[in-house]
Coordinates of C-alpha atoms in Angstrom, one line a residue:
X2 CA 0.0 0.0 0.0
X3 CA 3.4 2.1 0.6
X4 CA 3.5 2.8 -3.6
X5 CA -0.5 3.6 -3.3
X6 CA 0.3 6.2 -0.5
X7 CA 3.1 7.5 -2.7
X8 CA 0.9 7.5 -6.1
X9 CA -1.6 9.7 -4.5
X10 CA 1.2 11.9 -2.8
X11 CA 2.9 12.5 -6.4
X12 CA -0.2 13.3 -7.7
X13 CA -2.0 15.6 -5.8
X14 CA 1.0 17.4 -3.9
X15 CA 3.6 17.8 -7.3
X16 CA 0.9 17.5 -9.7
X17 CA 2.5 15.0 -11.6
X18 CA 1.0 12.7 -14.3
X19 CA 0.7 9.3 -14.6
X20 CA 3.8 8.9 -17.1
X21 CA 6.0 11.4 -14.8
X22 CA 4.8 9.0 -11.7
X23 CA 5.0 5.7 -13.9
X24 CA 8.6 6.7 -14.1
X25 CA 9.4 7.8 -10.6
X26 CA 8.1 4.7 -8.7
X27 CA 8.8 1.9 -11.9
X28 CA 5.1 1.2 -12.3
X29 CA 2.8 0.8 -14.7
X30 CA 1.2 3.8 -16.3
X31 CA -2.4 1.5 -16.1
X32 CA -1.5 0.6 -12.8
X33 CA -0.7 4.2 -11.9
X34 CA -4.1 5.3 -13.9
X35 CA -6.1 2.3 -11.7
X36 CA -5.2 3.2 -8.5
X37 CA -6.2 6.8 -9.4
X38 CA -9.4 5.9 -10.9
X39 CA -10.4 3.5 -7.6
X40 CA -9.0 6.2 -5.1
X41 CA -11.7 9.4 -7.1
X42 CA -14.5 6.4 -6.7
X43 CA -14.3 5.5 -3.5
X44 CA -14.0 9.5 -2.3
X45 CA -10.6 9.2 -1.0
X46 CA -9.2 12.5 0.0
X47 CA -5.4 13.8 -0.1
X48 CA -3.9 14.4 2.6
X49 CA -5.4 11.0 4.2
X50 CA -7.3 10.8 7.4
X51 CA -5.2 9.7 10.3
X52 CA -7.8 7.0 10.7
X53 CA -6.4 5.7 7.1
X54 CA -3.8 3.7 7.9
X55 CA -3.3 1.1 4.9
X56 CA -4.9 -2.0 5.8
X57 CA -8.3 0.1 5.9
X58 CA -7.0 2.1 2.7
X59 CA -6.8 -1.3 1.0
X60 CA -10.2 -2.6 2.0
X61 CA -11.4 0.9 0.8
X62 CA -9.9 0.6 -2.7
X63 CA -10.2 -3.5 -3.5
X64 CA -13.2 -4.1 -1.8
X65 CA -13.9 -8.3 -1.6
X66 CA -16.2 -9.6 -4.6
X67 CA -19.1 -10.9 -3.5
X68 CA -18.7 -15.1 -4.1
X69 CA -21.4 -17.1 -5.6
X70 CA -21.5 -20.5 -3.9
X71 CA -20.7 -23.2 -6.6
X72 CA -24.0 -25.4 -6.6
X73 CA -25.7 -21.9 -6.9
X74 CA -24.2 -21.1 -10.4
X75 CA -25.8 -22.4 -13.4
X76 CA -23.8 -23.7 -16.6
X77 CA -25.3 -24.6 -19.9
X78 CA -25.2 -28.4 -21.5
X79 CA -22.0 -29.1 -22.7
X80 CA -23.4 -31.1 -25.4
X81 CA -25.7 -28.1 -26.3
X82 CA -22.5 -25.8 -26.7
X83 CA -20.3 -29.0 -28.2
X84 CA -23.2 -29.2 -31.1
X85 CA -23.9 -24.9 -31.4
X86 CA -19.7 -24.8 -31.8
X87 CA -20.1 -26.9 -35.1
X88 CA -22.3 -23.9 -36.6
X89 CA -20.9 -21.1 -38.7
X90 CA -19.9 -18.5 -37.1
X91 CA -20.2 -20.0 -33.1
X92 CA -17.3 -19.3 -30.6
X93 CA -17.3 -20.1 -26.9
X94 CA -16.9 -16.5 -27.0
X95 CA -20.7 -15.6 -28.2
X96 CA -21.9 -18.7 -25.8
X97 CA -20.5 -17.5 -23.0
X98 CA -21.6 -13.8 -23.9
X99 CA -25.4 -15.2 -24.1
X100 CA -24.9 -17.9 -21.0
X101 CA -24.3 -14.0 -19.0
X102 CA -26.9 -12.4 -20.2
X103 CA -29.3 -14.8 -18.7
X104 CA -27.3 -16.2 -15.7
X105 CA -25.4 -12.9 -14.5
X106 CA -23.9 -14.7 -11.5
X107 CA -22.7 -17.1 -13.8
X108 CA -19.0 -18.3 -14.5
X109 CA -16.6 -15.7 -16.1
X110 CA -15.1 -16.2 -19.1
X111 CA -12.3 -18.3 -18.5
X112 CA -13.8 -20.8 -15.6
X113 CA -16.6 -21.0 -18.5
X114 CA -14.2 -22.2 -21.3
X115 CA -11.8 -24.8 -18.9
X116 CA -14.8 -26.6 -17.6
X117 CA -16.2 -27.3 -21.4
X118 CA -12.7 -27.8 -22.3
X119 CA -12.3 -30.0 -19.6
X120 CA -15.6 -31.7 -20.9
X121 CA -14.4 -32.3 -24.6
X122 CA -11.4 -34.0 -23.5
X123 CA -12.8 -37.0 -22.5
X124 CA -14.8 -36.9 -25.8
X125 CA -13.5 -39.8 -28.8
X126 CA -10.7 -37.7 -30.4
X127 CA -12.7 -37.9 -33.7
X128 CA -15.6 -36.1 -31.7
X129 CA -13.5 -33.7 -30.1
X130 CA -12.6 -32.4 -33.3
X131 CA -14.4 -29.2 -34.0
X132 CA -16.4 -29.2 -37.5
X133 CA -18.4 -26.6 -39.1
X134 CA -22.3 -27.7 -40.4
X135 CA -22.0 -28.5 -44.0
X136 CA -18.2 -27.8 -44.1
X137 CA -16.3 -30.9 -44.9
X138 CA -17.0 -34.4 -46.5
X139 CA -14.3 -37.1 -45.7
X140 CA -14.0 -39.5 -48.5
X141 CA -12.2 -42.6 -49.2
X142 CA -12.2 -46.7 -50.0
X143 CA -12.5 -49.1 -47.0
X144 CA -9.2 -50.7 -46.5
X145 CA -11.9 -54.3 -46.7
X146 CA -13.7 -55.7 -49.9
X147 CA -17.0 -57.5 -50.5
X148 CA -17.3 -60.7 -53.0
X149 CA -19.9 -60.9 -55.6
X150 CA -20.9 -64.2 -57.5
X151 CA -21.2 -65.1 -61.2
X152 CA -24.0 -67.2 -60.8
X153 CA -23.7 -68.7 -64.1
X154 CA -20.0 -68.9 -64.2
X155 CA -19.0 -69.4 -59.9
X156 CA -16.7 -66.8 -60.7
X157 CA -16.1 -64.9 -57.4
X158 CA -15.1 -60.9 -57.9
X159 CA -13.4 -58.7 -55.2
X160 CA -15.6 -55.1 -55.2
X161 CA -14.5 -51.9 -53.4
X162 CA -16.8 -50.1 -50.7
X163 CA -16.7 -46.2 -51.3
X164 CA -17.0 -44.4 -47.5
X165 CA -18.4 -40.7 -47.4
X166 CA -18.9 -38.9 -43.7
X167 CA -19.5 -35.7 -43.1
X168 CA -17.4 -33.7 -40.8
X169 CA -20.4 -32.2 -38.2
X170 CA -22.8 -34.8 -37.7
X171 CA -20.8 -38.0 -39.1
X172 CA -23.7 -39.5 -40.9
X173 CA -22.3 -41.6 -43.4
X174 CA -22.9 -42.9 -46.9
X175 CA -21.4 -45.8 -48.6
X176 CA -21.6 -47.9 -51.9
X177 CA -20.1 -50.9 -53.1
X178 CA -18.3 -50.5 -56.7
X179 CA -16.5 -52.6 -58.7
X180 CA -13.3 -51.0 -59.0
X181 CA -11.4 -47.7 -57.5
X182 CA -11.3 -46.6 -61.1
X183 CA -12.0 -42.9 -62.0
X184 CA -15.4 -43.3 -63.6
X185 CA -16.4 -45.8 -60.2
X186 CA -14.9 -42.9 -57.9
X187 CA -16.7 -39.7 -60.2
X188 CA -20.2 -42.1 -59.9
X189 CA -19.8 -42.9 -56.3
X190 CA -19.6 -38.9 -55.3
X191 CA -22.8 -37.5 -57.7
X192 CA -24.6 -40.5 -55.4
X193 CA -23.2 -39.4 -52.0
X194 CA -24.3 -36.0 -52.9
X195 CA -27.9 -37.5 -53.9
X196 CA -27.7 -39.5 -50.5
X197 CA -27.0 -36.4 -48.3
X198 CA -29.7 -34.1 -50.2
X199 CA -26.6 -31.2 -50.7
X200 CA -22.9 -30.4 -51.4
X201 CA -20.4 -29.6 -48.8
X202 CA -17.8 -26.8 -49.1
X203 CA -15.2 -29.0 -49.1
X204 CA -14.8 -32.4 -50.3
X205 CA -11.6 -34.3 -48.7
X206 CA -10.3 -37.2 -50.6
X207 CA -7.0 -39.4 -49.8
X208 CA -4.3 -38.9 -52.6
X209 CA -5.7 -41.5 -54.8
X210 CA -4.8 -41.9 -58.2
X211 CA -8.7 -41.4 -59.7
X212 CA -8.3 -37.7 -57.2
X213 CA -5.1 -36.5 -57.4
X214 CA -2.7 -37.3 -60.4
X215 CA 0.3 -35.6 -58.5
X216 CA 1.1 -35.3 -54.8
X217 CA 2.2 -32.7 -53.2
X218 CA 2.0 -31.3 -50.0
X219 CA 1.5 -28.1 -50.6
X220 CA 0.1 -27.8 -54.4
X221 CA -1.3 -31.2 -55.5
X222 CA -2.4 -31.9 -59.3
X223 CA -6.3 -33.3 -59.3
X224 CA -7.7 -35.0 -61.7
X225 CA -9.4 -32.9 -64.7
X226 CA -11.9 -34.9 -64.5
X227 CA -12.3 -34.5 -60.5
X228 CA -12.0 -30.9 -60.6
X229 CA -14.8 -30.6 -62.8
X230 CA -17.0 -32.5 -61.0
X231 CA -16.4 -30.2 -58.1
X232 CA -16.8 -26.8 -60.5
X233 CA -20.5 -28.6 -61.4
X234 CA -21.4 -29.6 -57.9
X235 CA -19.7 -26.3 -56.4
X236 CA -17.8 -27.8 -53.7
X237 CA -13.5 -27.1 -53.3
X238 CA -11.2 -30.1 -53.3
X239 CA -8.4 -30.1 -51.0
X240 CA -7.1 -33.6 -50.8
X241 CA -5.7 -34.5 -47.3
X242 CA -1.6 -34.6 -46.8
X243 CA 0.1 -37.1 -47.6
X244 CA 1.4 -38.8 -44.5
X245 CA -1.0 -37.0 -42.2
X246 CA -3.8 -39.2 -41.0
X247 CA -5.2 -37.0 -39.0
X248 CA -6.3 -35.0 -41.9
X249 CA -8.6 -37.5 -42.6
X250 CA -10.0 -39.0 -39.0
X251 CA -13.1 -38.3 -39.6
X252 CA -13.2 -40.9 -42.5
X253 CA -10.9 -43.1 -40.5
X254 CA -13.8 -43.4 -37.7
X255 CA -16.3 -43.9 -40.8
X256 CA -14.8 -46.6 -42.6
X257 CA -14.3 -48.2 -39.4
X258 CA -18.1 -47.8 -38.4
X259 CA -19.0 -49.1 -41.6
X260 CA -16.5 -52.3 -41.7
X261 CA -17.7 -53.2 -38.2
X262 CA -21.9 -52.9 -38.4
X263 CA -22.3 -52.4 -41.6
X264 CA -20.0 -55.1 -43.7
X265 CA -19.2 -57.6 -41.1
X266 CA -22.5 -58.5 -40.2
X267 CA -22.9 -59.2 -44.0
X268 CA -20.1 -61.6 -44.1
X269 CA -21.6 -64.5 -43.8
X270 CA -24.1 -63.7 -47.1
X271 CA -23.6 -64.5 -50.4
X272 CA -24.2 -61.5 -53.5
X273 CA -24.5 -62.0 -57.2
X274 CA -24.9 -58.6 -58.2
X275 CA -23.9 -55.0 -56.9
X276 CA -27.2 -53.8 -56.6
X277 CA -27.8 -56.6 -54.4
X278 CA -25.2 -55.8 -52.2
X279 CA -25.7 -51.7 -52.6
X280 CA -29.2 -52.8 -51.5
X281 CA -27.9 -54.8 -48.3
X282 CA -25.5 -52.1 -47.6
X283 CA -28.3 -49.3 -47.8
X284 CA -30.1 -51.5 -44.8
X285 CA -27.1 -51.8 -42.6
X286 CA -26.4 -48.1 -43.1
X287 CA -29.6 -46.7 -41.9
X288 CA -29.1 -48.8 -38.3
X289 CA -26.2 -47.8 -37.9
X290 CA -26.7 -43.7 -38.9
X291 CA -29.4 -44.3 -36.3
X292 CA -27.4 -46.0 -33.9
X293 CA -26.9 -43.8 -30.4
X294 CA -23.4 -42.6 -29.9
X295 CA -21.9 -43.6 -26.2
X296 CA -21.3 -40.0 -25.6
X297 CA -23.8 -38.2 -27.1
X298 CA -27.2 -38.0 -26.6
X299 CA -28.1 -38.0 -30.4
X300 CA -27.5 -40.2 -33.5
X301 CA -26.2 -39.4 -36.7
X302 CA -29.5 -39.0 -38.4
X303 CA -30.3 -36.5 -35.1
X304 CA -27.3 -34.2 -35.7
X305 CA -27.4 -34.2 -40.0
X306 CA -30.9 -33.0 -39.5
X307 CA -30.2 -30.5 -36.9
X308 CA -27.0 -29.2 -38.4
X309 CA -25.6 -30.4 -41.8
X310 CA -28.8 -30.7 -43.4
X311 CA -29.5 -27.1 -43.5
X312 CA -26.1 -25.8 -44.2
X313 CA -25.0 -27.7 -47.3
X314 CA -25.5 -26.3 -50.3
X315 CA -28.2 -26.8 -53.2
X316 CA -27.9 -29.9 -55.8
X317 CA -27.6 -28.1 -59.1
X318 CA -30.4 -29.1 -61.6
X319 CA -29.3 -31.9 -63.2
X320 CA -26.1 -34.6 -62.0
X321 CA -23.2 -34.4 -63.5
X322 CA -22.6 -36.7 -66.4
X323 CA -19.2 -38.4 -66.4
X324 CA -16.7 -37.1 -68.7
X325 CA -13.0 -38.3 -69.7
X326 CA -10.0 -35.4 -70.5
X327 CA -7.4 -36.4 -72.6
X328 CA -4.7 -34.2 -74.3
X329 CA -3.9 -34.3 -78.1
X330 CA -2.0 -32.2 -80.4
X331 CA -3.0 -31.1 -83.9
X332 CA -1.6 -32.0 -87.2
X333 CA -1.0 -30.8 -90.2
X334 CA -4.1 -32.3 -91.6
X335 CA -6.3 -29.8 -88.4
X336 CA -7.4 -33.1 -87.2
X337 CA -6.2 -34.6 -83.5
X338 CA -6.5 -38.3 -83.1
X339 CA -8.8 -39.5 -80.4
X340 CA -9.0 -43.6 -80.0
X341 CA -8.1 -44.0 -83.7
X342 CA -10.6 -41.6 -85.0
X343 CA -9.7 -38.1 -86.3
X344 CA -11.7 -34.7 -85.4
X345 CA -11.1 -31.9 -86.8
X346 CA -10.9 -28.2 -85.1
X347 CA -10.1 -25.0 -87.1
X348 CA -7.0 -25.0 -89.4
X349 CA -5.4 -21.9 -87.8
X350 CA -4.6 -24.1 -84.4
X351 CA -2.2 -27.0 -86.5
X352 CA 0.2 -28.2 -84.2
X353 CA -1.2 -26.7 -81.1
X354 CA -2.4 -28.4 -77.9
X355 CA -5.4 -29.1 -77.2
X356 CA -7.4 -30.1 -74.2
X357 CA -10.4 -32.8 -75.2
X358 CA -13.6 -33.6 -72.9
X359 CA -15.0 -37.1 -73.7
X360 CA -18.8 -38.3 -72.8
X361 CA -20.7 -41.4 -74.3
X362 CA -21.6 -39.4 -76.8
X363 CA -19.7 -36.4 -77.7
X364 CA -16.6 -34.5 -77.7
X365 CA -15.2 -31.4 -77.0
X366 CA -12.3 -29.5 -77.6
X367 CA -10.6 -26.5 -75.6
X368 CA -7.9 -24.6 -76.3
X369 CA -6.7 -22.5 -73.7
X370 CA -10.0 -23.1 -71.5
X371 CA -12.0 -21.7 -74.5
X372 CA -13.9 -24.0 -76.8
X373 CA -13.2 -24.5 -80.2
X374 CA -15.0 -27.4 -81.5
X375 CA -17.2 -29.9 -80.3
X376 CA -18.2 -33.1 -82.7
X377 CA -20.2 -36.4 -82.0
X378 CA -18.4 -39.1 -80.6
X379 CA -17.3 -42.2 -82.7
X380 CA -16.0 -45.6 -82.6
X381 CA -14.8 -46.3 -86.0
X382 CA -11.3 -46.8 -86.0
X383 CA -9.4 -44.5 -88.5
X384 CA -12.5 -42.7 -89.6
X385 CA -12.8 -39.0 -90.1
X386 CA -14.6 -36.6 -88.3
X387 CA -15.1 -32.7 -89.9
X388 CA -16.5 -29.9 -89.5
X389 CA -16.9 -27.6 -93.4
X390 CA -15.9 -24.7 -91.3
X391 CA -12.8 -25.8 -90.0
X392 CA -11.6 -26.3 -93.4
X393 CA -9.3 -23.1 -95.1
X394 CA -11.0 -21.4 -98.1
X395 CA -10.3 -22.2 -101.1
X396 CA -8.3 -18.9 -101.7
X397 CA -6.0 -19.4 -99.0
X398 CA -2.9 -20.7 -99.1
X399 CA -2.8 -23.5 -96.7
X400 CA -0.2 -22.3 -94.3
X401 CA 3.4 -23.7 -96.1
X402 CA 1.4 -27.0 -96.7
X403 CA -0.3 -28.1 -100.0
X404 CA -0.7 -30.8 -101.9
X405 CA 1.7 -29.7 -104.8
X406 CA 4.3 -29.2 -102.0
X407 CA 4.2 -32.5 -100.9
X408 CA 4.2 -34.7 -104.0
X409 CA 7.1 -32.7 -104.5
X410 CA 8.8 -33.6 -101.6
X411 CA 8.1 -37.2 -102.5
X412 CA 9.4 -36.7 -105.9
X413 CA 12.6 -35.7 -104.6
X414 CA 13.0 -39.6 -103.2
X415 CA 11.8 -41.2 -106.5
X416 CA 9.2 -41.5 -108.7
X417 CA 7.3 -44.5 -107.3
X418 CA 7.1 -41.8 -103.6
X419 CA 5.7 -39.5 -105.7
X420 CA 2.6 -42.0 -107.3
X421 CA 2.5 -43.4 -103.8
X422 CA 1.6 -40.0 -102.2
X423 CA -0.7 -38.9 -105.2
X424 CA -2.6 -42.2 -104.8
X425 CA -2.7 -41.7 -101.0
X426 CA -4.6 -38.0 -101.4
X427 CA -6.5 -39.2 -104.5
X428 CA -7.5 -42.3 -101.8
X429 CA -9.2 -39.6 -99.3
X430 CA -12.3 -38.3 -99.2
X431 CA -9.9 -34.5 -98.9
X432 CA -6.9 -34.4 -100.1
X433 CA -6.0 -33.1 -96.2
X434 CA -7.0 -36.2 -95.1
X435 CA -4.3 -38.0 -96.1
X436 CA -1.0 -35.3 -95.4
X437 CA -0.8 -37.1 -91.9
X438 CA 0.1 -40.6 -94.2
X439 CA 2.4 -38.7 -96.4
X440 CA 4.5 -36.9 -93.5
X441 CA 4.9 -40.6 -91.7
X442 CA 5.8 -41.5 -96.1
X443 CA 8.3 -39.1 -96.0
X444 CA 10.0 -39.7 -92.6
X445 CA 10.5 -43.3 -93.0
X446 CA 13.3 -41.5 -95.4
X447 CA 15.1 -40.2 -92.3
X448 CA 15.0 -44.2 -91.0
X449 CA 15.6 -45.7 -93.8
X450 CA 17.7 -45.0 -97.4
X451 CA 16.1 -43.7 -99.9
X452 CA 16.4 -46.3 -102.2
X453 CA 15.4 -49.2 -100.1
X454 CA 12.4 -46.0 -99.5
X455 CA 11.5 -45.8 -103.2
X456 CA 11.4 -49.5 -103.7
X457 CA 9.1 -50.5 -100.7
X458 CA 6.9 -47.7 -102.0
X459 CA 7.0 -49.4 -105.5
X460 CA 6.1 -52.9 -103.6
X461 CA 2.8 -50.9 -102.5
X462 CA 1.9 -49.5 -105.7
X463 CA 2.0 -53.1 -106.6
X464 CA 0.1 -54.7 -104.0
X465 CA -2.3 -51.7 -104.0
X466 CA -1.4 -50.9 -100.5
X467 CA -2.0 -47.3 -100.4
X468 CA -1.0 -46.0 -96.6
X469 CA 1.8 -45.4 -94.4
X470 CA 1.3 -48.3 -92.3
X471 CA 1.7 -50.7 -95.0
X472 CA 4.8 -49.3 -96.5
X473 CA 6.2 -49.5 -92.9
X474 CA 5.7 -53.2 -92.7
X475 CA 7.2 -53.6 -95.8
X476 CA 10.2 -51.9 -94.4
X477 CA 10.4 -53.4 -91.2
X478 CA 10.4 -56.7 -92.8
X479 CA 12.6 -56.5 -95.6
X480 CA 10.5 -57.3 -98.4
X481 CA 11.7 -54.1 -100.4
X482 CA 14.9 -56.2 -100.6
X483 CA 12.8 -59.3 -102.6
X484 CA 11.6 -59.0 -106.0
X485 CA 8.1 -57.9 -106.3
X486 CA 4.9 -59.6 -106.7
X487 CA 3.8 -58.4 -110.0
X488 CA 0.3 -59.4 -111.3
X489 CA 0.4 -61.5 -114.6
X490 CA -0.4 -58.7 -116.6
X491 CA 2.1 -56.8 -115.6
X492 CA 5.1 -59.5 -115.3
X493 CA 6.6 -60.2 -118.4
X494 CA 6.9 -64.1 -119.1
X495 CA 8.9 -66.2 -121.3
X496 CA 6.7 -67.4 -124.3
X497 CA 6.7 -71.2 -123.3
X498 CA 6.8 -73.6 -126.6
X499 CA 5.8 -77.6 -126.5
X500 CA 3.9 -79.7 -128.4
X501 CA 1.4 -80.0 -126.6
X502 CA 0.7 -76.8 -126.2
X503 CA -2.1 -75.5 -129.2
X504 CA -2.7 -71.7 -130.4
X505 CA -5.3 -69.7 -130.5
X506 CA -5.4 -70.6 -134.1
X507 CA -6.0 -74.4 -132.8
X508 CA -10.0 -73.2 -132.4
X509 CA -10.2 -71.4 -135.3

């Protein structure tokens, strides 16, 4: 009380301020301004009463707070606060903020937060973990399989069990597929978002190979495929760190819920079909979404209704149709190669890159994210696909390439390159059509001579064998270097003579 005495000394006798006395006495200048402050409310005068000696100063200034006996105090639920934390926007802070304004007498601040803390601890450690309504979906394959049955054949086929949870609530979904392919991982995630009625902001895969096609800890590659699955549903994928289980608990506790009630009790059962098992599986999982948990008064039905439910977002209108992404580059000919078949984009993109989105039933072409064609799928192998417009105009030069140019080319080699290439254009539909076979023509002069070149190209001519592949094979194979097969009417033969032979005069 000595530097109290002082303070008030200081301040009313020298008139100093709180910095000067802050600096004098080695205090505070908020300790300096608090004594002050309690000194003018409690009415304390200067000099002080001779009564004032500082044990009663004290008692004047730091009066005792008034102590609220602890079975009088009321404190919320903890399960109440555990589930209102998982919404957006909740902190203990706003809790304990309303728990005051109804229970004044109530615990302060930090008494408030160590006794929920103290709660949570002796939670699971996947429902400790604090998770925001419709924030977060865990997914992954179960580490165990299910076994379906050809019942015609006996033949017994390992399928994979697709686990989805989400973070608040942990109500689960699962699916049995027959493969951890991408088009089985694309389908399995348009049903969990079916199953849960919404789309989470976040979607949190493992670094699987149909998710993520490079990991990285900090910058990892998704599939194209993946990634615009979540631009059509909405959602962000960030897949979890490689190495880093705990990333992923939340799926960890899900796959194990589902191995142990929902596939094990299915063990002893025999499927022949998916939708068999999907249809067992769909059983199981409604038991155990409204099984009780231990620690928790609710179930996982309770809390998606009470929390997830209404926070995920909207389905969009319609599902999102599965769609393959390949690369490809143009040729000379404007056309990029796609399973064997050839589609054409405009002529002014030759020999650039192209990205190219497959469906059942069409495909589309992007260059630079922008689209530049988009043709109906097909299956015929080495057929043609084009568009008039992607075509140049007849007035145009095409680029440094034209027909001319290239018989040209061939000439220089021999003169059975050139027919060959003049037959191959004349064999196309456009004479475009067939550059592509006459730039392989031409290279195979860069493998092999030119005269063994010019004589597998004559072989062609007389087989009929108008493409690159086949002039390649003869190559390869050596049968430039043996004599040709020339028809009979163009091989020259020896005029045979023998008695028993007879003329054309013979019939006369």
């Amino acid at each position: 009380m000595r530097k109290i005495t002082e303070v008030l000394r200081l301040h009313h006798e020298h008139g100093f301020s709180a910095r000067q006395i802050a600096k004098s006495l080695s205090i505070a200048r908020s300790t300096i301004k608090d004594y002050l402050g309690r000194a003018a409310r409690a009415g304390v005068a200067w000099p002080l009463a001779p009564e004032l000696d500082e044990t009663s100063l004290e008692h004047l200034l730091f009066p005792p707070l008034a102590r609220v006996a602890k079975e009088e105090r009321h404190m919320l639920s903890m399960e109440y606060l555990h589930q209102e934390l998982k919404r957006k926007g909740v902190t203990l802070q706003l809790l304990w903020h309303e728990y005051k304004q109804t229970h004044p007498d109530g615990y302060q601040y930090s008494q408030f937060c160590r006794l929920y803390r103290q709660w949570a601890e002796r939670l699971d450690p996947p429902l400790r973990q604090e998770y925001r309504a419709g924030e977060k979906l865990f997914v992954d394959y179960a580490g165990q399989t299910m076994s379906i049955v050809d019942s015609s054949t006996g033949v017994i086929t390992e399928v994979q069990i697709f686990v989805a949870t989400l973070g608040a609530s942990n109500y689960t979904f699962a699916e049995a597929t027959a493969s951890q392919d991408l088009p089985s991982w694309i389908q399995s995630h348009v049903h969990a978002f079916r199953f849960f009625g919404g789309v989470p902001e976040i979607t949190i895969p493992d670094n699987l190979r149909a998710a993520v096609t490079r990991s990285c800890r900090y910058e990892p590659d998704l599939n194209a495929t993946y990634r615009e699955l979540a631009e059509h549903y909405g959602t962000v994928i960030i897949p979890a760190r490689v190495g880093r289980p705990k990333d992923k608990a939340k799926v960890e506790s899900g796959v194990l819920q589902v191995e142990q009630r929902v596939l094990a009790p299915l063990r002893h059962r025999t499927f022949f079909s998916l939708a068999e098992l999907n249809e067992a599986i769909s059983e199981r999982l409604d038991l155990l979404n409204n099984r009780p948990f231990q620690k928790l008064d609710a179930t996982r039905k309770i809390l998606f209704e009470r929390l997830d439910k209404p926070a995920l977002k909207p389905l969009p209108a319609q599902p999102y149709v599965f769609a393959d992404w390949k690369k490809a580059k143009v040729n000379i000919d404007y056309h990029i190669e796609v399973d064997h078949h050839y589609y054409s984009v405009p002529y002014q993109l030759i020999h650039e890159e192209m990205d190219v989105r497959l469906t059942g039933m069409s495909l589309e072409i992007f260059f630079k994210g922008r689209r530049v064609a988009t043709h109906r799928r097909s299956y015929r192998r080495g057929g043609y696909t084009t568009l008039p417009e992607h075509r140049p105009k007849s007035h145009q030069k095409y680029l440094e390439w034209s027909p001319s140019r290239i018989i040209h080319w061939a000439s220089q080699i021999g003169p059975y390159t050139q027919k060959l290439a003049v037959s191959i254009l004349q064999q196309r539909p456009h004479p475009e059509q067939g550059y592509r076979s006459c730039l392989g023509l031409l290279r195979l002069g860069k493998t092999y001579s030119p005269e063994r070149l010019e004589a597998a190209c004559s072989r062609a001519l007389d087989i009929k064998a108008y493409s690159y592949k086949n002039v390649e094979s003869i190559l390869k194979k050596g049968l430039d270097q043996q004599p040709s097969p020339l028809s009979s009417s163009q091989r020259e033969l020896p005029l045979l003579i023998h008695e028993n032979l007879r003329g054309r005069e013979y019939y006369q």
